[in-house]
mmCIF file of C-alpha atoms in Angstrom:
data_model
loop_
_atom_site.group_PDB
_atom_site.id
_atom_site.type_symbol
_atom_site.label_atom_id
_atom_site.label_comp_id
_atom_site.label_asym_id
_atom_site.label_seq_id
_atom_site.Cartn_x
_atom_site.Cartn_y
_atom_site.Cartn_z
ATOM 1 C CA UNK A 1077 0.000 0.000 0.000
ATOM 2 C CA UNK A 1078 1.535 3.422 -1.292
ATOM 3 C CA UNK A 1079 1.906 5.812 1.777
ATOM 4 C CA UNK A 1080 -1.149 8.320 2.334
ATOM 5 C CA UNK A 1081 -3.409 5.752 0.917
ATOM 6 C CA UNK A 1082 -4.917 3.660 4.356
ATOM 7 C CA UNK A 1083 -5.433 7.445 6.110
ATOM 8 C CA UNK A 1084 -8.203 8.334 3.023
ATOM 9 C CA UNK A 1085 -9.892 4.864 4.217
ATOM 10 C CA UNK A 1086 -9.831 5.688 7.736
ATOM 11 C CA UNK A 1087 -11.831 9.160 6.479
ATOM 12 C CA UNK A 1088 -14.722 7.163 5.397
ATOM 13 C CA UNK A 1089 -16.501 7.100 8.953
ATOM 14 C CA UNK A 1090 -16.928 10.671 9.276
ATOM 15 C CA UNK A 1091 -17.909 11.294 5.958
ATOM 16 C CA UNK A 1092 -20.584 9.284 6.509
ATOM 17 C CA UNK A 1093 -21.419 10.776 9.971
ATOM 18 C CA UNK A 1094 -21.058 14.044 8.138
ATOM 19 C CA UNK A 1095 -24.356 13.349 6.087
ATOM 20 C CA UNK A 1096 -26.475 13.626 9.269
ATOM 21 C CA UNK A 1097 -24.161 16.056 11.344
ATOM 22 C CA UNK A 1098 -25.193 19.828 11.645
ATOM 23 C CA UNK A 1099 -24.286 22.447 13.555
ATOM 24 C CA UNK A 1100 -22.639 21.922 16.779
ATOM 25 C CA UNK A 1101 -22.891 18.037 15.658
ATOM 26 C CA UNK A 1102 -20.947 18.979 12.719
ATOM 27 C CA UNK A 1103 -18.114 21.128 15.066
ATOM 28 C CA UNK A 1104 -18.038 17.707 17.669
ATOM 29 C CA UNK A 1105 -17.482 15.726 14.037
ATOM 30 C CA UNK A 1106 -14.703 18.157 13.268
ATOM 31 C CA UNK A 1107 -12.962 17.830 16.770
ATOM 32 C CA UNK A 1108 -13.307 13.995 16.514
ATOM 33 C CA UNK A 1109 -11.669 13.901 13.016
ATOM 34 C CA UNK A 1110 -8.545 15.919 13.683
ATOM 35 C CA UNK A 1111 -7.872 14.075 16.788
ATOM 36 C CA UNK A 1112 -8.511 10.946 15.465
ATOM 37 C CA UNK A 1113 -5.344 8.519 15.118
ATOM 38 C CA UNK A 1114 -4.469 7.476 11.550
ATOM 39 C CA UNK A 1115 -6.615 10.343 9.947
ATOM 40 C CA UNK A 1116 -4.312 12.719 8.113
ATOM 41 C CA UNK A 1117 -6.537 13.883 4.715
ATOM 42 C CA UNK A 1118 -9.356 16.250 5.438
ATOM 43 C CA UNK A 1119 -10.389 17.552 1.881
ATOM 44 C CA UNK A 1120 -13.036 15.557 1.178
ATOM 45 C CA UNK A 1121 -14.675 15.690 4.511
ATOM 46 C CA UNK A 1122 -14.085 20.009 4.329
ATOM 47 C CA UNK A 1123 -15.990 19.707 0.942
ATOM 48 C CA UNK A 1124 -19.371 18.214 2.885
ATOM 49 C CA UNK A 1125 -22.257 19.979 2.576
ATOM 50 C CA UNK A 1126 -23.192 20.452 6.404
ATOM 51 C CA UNK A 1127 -19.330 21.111 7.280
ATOM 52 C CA UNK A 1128 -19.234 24.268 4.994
ATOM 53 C CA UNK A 1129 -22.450 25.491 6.706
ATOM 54 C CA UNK A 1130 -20.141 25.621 9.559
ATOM 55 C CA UNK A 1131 -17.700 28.589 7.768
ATOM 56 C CA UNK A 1132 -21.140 30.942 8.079
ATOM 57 C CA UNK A 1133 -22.068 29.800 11.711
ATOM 58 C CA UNK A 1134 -20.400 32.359 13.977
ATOM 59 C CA UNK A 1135 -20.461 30.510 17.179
ATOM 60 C CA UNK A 1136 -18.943 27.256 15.230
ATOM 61 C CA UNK A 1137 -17.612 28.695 12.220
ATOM 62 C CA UNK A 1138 -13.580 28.397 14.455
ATOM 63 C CA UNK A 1139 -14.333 24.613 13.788
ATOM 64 C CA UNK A 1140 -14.583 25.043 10.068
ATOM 65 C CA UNK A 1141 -11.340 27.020 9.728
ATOM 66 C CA UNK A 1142 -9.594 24.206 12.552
ATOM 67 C CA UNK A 1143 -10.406 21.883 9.612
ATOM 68 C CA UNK A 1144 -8.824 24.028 7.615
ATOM 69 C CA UNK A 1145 -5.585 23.676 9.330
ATOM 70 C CA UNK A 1146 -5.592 20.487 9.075
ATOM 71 C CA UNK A 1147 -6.218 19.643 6.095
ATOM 72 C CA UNK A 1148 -3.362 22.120 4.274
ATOM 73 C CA UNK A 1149 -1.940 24.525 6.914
ATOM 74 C CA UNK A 1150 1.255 24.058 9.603
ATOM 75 C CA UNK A 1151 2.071 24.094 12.811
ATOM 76 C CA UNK A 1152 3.352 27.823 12.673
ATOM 77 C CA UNK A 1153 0.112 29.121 10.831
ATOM 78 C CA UNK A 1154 -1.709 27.775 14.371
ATOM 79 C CA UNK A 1155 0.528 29.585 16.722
ATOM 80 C CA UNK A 1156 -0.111 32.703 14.375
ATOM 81 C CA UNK A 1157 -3.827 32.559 15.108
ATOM 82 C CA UNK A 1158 -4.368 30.317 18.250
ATOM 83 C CA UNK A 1159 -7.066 32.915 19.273
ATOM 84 C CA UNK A 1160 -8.996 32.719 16.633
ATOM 85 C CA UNK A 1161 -8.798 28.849 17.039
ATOM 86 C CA UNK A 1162 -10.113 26.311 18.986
ATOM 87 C CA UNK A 1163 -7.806 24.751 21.687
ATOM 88 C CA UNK A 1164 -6.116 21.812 20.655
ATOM 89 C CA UNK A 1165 -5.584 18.968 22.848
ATOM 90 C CA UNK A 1166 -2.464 16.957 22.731
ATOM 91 C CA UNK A 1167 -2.994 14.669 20.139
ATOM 92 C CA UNK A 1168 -4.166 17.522 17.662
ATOM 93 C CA UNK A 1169 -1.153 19.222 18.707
ATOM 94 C CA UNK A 1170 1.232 16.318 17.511
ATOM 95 C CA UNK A 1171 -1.080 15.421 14.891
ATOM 96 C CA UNK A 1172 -0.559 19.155 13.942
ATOM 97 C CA UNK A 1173 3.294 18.494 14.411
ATOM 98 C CA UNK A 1174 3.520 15.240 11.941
ATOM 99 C CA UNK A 1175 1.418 17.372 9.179
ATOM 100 C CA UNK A 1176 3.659 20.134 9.295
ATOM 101 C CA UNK A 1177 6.867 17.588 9.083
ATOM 102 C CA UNK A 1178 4.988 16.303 5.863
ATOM 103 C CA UNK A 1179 4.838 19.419 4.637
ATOM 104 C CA UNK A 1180 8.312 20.308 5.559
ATOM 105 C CA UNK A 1181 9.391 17.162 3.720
ATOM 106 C CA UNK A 1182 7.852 17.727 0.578
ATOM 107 C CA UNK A 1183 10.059 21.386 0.291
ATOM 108 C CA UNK A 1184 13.378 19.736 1.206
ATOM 109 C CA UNK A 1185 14.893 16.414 1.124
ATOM 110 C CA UNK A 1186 17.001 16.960 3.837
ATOM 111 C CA UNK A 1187 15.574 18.528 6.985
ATOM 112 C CA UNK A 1188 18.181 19.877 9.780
ATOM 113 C CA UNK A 1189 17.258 19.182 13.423
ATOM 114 C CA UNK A 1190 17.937 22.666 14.115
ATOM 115 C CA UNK A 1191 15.331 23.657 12.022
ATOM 116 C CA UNK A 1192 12.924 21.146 12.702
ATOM 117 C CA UNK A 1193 13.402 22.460 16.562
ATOM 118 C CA UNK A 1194 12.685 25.910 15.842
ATOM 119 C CA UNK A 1195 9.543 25.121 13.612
ATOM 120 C CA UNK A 1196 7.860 22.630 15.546
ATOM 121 C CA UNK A 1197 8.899 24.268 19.029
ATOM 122 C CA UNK A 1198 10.303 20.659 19.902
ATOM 123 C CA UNK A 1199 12.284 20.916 23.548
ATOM 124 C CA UNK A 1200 14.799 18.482 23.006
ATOM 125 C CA UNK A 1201 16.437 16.268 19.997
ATOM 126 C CA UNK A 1202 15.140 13.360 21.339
ATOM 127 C CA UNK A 1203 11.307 14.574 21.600
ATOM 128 C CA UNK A 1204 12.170 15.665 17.955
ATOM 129 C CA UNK A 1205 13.089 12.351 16.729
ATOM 130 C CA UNK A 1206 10.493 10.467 18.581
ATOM 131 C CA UNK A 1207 8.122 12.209 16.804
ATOM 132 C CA UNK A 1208 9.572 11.604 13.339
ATOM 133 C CA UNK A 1209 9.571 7.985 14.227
ATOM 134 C CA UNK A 1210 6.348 7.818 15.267
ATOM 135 C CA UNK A 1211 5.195 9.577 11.513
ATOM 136 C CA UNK A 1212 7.248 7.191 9.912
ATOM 137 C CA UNK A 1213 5.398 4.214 11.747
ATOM 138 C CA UNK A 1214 2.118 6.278 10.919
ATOM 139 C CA UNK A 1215 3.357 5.932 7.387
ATOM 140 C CA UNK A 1216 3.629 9.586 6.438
ATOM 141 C CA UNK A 1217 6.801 9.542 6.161
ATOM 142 C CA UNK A 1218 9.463 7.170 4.511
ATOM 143 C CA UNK A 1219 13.408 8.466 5.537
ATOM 144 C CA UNK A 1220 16.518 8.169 7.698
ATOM 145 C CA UNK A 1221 18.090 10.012 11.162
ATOM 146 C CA UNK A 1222 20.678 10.995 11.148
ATOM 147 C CA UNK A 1223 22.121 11.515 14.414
ATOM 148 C CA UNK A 1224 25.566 12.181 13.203
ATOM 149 C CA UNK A 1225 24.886 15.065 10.659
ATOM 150 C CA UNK A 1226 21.670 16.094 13.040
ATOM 151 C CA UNK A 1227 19.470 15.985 9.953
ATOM 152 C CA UNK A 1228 16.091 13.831 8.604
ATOM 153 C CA UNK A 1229 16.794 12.642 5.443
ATOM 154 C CA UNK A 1230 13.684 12.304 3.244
ATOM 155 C CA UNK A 1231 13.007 9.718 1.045
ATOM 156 C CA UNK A 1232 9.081 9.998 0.556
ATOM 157 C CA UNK A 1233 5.838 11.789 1.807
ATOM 158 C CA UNK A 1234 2.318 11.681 1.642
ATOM 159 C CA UNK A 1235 0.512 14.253 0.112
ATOM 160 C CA UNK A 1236 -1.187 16.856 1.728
ATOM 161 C CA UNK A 1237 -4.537 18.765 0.501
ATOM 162 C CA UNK A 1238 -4.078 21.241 -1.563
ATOM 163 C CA UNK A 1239 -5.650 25.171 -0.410
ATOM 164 C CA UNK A 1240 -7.817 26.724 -2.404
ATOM 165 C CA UNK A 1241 -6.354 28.640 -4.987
ATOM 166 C CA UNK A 1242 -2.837 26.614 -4.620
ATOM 167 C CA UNK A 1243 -4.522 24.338 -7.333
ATOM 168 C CA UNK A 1244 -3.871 27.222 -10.277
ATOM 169 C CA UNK A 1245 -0.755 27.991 -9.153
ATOM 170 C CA UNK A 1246 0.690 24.766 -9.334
ATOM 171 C CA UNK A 1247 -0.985 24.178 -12.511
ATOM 172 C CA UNK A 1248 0.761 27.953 -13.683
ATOM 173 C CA UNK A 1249 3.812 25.873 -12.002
ATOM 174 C CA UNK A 1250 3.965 22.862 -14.119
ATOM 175 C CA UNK A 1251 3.534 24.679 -17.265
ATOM 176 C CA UNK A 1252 6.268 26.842 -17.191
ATOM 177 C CA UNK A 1253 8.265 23.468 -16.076
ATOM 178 C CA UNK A 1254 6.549 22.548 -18.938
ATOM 179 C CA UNK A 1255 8.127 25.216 -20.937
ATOM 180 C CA UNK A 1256 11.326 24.673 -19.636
ATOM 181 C CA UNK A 1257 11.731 21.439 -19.725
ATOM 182 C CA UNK A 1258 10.877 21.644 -23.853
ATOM 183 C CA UNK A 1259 13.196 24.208 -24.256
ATOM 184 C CA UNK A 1260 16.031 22.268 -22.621
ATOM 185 C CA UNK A 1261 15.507 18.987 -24.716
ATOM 186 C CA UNK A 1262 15.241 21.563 -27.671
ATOM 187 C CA UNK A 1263 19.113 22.789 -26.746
ATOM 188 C CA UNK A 1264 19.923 19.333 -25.484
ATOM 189 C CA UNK A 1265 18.327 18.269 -29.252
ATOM 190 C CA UNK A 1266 20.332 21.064 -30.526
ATOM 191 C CA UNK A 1267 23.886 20.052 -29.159
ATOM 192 C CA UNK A 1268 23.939 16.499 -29.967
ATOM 193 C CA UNK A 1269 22.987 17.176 -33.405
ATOM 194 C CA UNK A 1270 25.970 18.905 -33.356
ATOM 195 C CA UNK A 1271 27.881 16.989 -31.547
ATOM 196 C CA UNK A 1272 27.040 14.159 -34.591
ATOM 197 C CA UNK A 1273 27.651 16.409 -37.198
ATOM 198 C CA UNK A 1274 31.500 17.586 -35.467
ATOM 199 C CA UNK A 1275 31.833 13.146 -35.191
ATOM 200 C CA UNK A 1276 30.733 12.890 -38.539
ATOM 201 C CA UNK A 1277 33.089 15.585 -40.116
ATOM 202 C CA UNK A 1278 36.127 14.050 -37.715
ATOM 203 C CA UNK A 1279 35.553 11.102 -39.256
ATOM 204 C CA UNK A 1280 35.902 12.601 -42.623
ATOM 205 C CA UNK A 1281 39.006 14.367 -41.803
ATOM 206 C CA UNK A 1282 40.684 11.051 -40.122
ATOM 207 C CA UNK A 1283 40.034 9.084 -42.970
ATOM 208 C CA UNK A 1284 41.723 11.797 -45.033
ATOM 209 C CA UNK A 1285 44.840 12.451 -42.923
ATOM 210 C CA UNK A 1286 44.849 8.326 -43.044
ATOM 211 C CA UNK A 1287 44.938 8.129 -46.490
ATOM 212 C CA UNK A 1288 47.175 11.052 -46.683
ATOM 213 C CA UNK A 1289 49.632 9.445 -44.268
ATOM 214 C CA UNK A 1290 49.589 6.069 -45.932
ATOM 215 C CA UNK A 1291 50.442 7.147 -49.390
ATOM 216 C CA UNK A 1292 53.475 9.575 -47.584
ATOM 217 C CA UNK A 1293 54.515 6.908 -45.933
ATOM 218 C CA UNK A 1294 54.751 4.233 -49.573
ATOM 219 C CA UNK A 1295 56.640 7.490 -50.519
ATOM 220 C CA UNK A 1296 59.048 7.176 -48.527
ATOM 221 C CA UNK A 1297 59.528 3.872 -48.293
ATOM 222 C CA UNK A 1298 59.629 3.531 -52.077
ATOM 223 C CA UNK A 1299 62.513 6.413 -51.739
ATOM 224 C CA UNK A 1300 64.360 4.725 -49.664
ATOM 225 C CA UNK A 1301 64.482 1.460 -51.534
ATOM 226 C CA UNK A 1302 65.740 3.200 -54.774
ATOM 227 C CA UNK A 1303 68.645 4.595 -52.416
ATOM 228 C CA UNK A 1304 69.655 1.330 -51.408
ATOM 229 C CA UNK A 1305 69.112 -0.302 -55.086
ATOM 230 C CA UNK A 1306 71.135 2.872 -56.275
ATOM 231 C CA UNK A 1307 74.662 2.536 -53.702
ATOM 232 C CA UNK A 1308 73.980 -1.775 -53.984
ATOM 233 C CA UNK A 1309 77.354 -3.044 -56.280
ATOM 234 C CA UNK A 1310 76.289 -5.373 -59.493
ATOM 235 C CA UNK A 1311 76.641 -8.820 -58.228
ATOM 236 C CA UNK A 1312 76.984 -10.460 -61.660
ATOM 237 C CA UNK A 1313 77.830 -14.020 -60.088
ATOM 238 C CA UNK A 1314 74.683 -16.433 -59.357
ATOM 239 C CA UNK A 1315 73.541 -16.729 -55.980
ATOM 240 C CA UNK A 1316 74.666 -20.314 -54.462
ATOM 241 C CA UNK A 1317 73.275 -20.334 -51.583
ATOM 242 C CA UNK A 1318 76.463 -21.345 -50.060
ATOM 243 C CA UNK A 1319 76.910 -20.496 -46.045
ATOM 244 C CA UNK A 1320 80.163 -18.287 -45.201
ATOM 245 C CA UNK A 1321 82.105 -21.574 -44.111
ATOM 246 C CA UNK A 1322 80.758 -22.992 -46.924
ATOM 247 C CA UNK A 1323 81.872 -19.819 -49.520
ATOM 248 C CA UNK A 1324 85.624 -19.809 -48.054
ATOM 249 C CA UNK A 1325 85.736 -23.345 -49.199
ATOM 250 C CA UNK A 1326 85.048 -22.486 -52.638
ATOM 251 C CA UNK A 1327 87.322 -19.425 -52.304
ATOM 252 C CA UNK A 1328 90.087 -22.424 -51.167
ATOM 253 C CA UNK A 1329 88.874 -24.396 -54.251
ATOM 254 C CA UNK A 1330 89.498 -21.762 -56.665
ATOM 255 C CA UNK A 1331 92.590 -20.737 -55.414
ATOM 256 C CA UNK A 1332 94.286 -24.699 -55.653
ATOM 257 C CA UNK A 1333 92.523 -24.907 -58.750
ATOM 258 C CA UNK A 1334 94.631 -21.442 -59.604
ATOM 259 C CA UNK A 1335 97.704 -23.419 -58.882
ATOM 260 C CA UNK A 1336 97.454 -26.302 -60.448
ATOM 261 C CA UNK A 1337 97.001 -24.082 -63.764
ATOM 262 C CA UNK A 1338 100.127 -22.517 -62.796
ATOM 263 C CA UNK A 1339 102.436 -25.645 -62.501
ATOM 264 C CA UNK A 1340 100.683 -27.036 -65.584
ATOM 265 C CA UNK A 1341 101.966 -24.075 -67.172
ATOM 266 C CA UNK A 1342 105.425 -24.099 -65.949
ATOM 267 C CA UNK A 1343 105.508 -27.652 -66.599
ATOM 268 C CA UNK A 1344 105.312 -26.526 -70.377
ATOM 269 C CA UNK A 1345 107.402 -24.378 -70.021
ATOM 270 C CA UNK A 1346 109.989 -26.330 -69.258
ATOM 271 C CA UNK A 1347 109.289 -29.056 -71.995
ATOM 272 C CA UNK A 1348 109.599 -26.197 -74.682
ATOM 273 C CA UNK A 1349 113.282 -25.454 -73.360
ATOM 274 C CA UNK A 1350 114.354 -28.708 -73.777
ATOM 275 C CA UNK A 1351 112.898 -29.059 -77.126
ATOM 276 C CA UNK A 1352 115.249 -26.449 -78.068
ATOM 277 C CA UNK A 1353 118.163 -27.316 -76.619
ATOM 278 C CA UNK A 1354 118.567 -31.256 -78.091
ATOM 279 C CA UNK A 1355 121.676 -30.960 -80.801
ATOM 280 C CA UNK A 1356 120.375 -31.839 -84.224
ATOM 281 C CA UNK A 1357 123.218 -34.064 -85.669
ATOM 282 C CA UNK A 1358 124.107 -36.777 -83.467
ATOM 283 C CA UNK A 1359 127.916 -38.625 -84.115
ATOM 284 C CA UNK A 1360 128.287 -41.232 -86.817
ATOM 285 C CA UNK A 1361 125.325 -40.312 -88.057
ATOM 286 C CA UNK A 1362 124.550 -40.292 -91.366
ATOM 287 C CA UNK A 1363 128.166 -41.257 -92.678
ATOM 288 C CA UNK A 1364 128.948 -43.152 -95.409
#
C-alpha cells in the first residue's frame, strides 16, 4: 500500500457521519476527526455539505477554519492565530506536528534538526526524533536520522490537501516546467545534433589524414628502396646459396685450382726449353 493511501480509508466514517451532522454536531465531528489517530486527509470531509455550513455559523464557524488547518496549513500558521482557534488537545497538537513535518518534507529532502526544533517548538532532539519515528510508523513519512549530521533525510511523503487557490498555481507551475523542460531537450536536441555532425566531419578528416599518411609513408619507403638499389654493387655471379664456411671453401677451391694451372703451365714451359736445346746431328750419323 503506497503511503497516504490507508489514512483516506480511515476518512470514510466521518464522511458518513457528516451526512447527518449539523451544527454543533458537525463542530463535535470536526474535533473527533482531527484528533482521530491514523486520519491525516481532510479535503473531502471540508468539501461536505453540512461542514461548509459551519464557515457561516459564527459561534462554530472556528471549527470550520480548525479543519482548515488540518487539512493544508502548519504548525506555525496555528501559533499565528491560536485565538482565533479552537484549543487543541495533545494529540491535535502532535497530529498538527507530523502534518507540518509532511509538509516540511515535501520542500526539502534533507531537513536539519535545528530547524525542525525551531519550527515545531520541539524541547529536546530526542522529543524531535520520537516524533519523526512515530510519523514514519504512521506511514507519512518514509526516511533516515541521522544523528551524526543532526538531519532527517527524506526519502518519501504523503501528500497533503491542496488550499484553495494553490490548485492554479501549481498548474501555472507545471507549465512553465513545462516550458522549460521543452526548451532544454530543444538545446539538449540542438547540441547532440551537433555533436554528430562535429563526429561525422572528424571522421571525414581522419580518414583523409589516413589516407594522406599512408600514401606519404609508400613514398618514402619507395625512396628509400631506390637509395639502397642505387649505392647496392652489381653482383653479376649467381647466388649459391652457399653459407660463409661454406663460400671460403670455394674461395680455397678456386685458389688450388689457380695453382694447379700454374704448374701445368710451368711444366710446359719447361718441356719447350728442352725441345730447343737437343743438338740436331748426333755422331756417326749419317756417314757413309
Amino acid at each position: 500500500m503506497e503511503v497516504g493511501t490507508q489514512h483516506i480509508a480511515k476518512l470514510e466514517q466521518y464522511l458518513l457521519m457528516s451526512k447527518a451532522a449539523k451544527g454543533a454536531a458537525a463542530a463535535k465531528l470536526v474535533q473527533d476527526a482531527t484528533s482521530a489517530p491514523g486520519v491525516f486527509v481532510f479535503a473531502e470531509l471540508l468539501e461536505q455539505p453540512n461542514i461548509q455550513e459551519l464557515s457561516g455559523h459564527e459561534q462554530h464557524s472556528p471549527f470550520f477554519s480548525l479543519l482548515q488547518l488540518f487539512s493544508y496549513k502548519t504548525y506555525p500558521d496555528y501559533l499565528q492565530h491560536k485565538d482565533a482557534l479552537p484549543p487543541l488537545n495533545e494529540a491535535q497538537i502532535t497530529k498538527l506536528k507530523q502534518l507540518t513535518l509532511v509538509s516540511l518534507a515535501q520542500d526539502s529532502r534533507i531537513l536539519p534538526y535545528d530547524r525542525l526544533l525551531s519550527v515545531l517548538e520541539m524541547p529536546t532532539i530526542r522529543e524531535l526524533e520520537d516524533l519523526i519515528i512515530d510519523a514514519i510508523y504512521l506511514d507519512i513519512v518514509r526516511g533516515k536520522l541521522d544523528q551524526r549530521e543532526q538531519q532527517f533525510e527524506v526519502e518519501y511523503t504523503m501528500g497533503r490537501d491542496l488550499e484553495p487557490g494553490k490548485l492554479e498555481k501549481l498548474l501555472v507551475s507545471l507549465q512553465n516546467w513545462a516550458s522549460t523542460t521543452s526548451a532544454v531537450l530543444a538545446t539538449l536536441d540542438d547540441k547532440l545534433a551537433e555533436i554528430s555532425n562535429r563526429t561525422a566531419t572528424a571522421k571525414i578528416d581522419k580518414e583523409i589524414y589516413e589516407k594522406k599518411y599512408q600514401a606519404t609513408l609508400k613514398e618514402v619507403v619507395d625512396k628509400q628502396k631506390e637509395a639502397r638499389n642505387a649505392h647496392r654493387p652489381v653482383n653479376t655471379g649467381l647466388r649459391t646459396g652457399l653459407t660463409a664456411a661454406g663460400q671460403a671453401e670455394l674461395e680455397r677451391e678456386r685458389e688450388r685450382e689457380r695453382e694447379r694451372e700454374r704448374q701445368r703451365e710451368l711444366e710446359r714451359e719447361n718441356k719447350d726449353d728442352m725441345d730447343v736445346d737437343e743438338p740436331t746431328d748426333v755422331k756417326g750419323k749419317g756417314r757413309k
